[in-house]
JSON list of C-alpha atoms in Angstrom, two decimals:
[
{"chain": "A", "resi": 1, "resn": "UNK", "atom": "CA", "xyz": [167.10, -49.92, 76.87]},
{"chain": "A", "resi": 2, "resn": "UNK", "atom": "CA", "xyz": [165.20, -53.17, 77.12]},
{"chain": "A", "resi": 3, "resn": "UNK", "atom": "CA", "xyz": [165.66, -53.38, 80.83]},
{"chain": "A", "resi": 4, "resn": "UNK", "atom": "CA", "xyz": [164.08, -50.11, 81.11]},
{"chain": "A", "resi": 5, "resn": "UNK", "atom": "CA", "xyz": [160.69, -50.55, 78.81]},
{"chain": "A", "resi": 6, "resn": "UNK", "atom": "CA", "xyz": [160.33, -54.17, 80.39]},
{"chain": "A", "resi": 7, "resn": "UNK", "atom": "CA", "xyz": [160.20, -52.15, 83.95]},
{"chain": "A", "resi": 8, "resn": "UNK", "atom": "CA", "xyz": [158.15, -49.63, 82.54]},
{"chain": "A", "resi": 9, "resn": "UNK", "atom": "CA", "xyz": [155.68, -52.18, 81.26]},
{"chain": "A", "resi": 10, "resn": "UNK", "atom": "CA", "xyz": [155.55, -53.86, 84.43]},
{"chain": "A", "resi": 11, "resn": "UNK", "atom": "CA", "xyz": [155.13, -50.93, 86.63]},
{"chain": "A", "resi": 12, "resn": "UNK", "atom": "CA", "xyz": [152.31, -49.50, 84.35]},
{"chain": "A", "resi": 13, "resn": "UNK", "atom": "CA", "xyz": [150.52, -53.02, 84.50]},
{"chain": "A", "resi": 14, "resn": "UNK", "atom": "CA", "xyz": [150.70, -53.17, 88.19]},
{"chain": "A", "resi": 15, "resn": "UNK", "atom": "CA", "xyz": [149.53, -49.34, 88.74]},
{"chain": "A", "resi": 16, "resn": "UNK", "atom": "CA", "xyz": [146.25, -49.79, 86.65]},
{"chain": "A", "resi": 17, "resn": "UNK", "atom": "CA", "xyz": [144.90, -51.71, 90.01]},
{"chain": "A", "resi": 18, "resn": "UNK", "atom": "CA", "xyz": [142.87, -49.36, 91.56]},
{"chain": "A", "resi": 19, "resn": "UNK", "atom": "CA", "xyz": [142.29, -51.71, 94.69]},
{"chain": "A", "resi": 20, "resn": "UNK", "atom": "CA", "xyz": [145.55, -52.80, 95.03]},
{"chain": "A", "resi": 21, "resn": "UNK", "atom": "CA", "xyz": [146.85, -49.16, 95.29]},
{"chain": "A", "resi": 22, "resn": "UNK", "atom": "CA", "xyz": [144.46, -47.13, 96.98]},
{"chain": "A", "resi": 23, "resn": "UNK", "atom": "CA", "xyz": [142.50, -49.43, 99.19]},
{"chain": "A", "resi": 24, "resn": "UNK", "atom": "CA", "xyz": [145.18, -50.75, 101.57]},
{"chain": "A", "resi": 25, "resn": "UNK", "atom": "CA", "xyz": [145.76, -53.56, 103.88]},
{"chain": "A", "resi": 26, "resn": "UNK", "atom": "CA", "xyz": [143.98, -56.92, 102.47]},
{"chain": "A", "resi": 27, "resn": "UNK", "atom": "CA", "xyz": [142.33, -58.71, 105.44]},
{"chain": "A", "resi": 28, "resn": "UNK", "atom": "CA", "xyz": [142.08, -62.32, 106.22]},
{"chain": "A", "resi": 29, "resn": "UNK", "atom": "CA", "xyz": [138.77, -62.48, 105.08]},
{"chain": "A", "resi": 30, "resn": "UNK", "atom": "CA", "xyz": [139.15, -60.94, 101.94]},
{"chain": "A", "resi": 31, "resn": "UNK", "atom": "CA", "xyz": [141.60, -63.40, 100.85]},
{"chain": "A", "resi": 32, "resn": "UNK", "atom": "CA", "xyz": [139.88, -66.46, 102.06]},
{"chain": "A", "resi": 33, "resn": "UNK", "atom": "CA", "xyz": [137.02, -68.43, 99.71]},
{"chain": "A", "resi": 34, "resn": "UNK", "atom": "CA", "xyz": [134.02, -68.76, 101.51]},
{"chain": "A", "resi": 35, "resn": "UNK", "atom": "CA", "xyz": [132.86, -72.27, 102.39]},
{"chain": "A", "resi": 36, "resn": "UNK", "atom": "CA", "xyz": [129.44, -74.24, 101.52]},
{"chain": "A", "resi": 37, "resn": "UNK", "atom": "CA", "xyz": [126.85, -71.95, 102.67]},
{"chain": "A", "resi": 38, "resn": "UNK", "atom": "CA", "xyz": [128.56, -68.84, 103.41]},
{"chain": "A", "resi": 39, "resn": "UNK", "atom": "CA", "xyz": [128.03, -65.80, 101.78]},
{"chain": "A", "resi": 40, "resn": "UNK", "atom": "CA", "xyz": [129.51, -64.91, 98.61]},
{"chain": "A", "resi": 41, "resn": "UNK", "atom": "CA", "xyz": [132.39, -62.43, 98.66]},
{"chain": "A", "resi": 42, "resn": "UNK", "atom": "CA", "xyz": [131.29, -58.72, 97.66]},
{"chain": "A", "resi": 43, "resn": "UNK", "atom": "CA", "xyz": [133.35, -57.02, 94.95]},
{"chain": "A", "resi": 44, "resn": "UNK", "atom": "CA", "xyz": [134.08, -53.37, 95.17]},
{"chain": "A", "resi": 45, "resn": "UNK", "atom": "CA", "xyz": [132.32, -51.73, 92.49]},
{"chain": "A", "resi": 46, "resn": "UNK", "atom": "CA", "xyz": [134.05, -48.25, 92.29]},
{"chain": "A", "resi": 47, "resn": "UNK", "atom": "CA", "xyz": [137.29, -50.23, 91.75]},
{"chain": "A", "resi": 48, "resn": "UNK", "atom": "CA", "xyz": [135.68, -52.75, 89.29]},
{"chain": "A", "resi": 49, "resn": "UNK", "atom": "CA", "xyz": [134.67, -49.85, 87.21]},
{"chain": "A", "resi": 50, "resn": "UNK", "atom": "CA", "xyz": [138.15, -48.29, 86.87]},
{"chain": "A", "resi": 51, "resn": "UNK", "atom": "CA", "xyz": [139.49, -51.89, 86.53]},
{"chain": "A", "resi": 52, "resn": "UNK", "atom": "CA", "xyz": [137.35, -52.50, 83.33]},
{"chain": "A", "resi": 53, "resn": "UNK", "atom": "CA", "xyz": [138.79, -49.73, 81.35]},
{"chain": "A", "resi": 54, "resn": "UNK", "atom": "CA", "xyz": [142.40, -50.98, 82.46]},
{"chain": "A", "resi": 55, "resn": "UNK", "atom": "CA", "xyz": [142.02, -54.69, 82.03]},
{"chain": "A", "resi": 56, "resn": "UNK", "atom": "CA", "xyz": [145.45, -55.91, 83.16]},
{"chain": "A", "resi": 57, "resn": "UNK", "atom": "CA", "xyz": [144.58, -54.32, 86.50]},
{"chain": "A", "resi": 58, "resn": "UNK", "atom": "CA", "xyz": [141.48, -56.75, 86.89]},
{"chain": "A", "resi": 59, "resn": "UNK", "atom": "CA", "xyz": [143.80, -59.58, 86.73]},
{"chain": "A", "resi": 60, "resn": "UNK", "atom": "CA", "xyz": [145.96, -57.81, 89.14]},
{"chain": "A", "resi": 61, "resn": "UNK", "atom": "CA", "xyz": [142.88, -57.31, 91.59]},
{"chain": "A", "resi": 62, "resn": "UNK", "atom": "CA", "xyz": [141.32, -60.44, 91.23]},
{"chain": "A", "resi": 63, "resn": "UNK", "atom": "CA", "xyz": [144.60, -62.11, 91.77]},
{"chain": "A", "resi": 64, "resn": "UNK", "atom": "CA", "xyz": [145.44, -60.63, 95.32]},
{"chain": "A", "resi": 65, "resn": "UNK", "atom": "CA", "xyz": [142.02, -60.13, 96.20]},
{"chain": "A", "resi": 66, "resn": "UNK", "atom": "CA", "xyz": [141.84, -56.45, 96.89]},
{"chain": "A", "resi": 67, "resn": "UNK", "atom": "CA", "xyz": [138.39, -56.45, 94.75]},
{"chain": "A", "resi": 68, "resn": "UNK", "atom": "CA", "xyz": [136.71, -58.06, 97.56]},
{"chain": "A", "resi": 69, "resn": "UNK", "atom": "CA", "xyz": [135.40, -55.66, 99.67]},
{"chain": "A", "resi": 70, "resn": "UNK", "atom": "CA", "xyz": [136.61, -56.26, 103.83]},
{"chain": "A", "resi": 71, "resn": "UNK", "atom": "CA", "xyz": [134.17, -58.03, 106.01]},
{"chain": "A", "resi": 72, "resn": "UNK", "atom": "CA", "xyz": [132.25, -56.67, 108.73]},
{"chain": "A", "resi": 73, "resn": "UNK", "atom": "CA", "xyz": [133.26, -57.81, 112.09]},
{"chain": "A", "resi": 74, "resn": "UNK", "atom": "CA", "xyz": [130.07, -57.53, 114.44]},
{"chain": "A", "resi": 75, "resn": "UNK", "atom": "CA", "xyz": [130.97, -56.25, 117.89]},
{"chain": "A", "resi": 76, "resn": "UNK", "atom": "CA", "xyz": [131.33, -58.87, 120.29]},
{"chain": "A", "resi": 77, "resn": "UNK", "atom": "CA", "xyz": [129.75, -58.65, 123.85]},
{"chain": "A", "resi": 78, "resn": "UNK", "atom": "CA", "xyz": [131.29, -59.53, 126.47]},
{"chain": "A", "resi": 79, "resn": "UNK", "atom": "CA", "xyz": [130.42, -61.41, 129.61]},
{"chain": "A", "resi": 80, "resn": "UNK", "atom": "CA", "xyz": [131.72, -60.49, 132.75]}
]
């Protein structure tokens, strides 16, 4: 019976991340710190919200980075 309300407790703390569940595949530059001079990494607000009112999913979030929102990758041109 222990088992089963320690699994429960985990599985409810890790489903109060909104980020983690319903935004996907974490990119490279989500989970990297920007350097001296770089931008700073934007946070997802939506998801921030919805983390507030379940704190142990901040922690989640913030841990993994899925609060950051993905970079934008400008299109490269090409030389021929």
């Amino acid at each position: 019976m222990k088992k089963m309300l320690l699994f429960g407790a985990v599985v409810s703390f890790y489903c109060t991340s909104c980020a983690t569940i319903f935004d996907g595949k974490i990119t490279n530059c989500q989970r990297d710190k920007p350097s001296a001079g770089q931008h700073v990494r934007k946070i997802k607000p939506v998801a921030f919200a919805f983390d507030v009112l379940f704190f142990p999913g901040l922690i989640i979030d913030f841990s993994n980075c899925s609060i950051y929102k993905p970079c934008r990758v400008s299109p490269s041109i090409s030389r021929r």
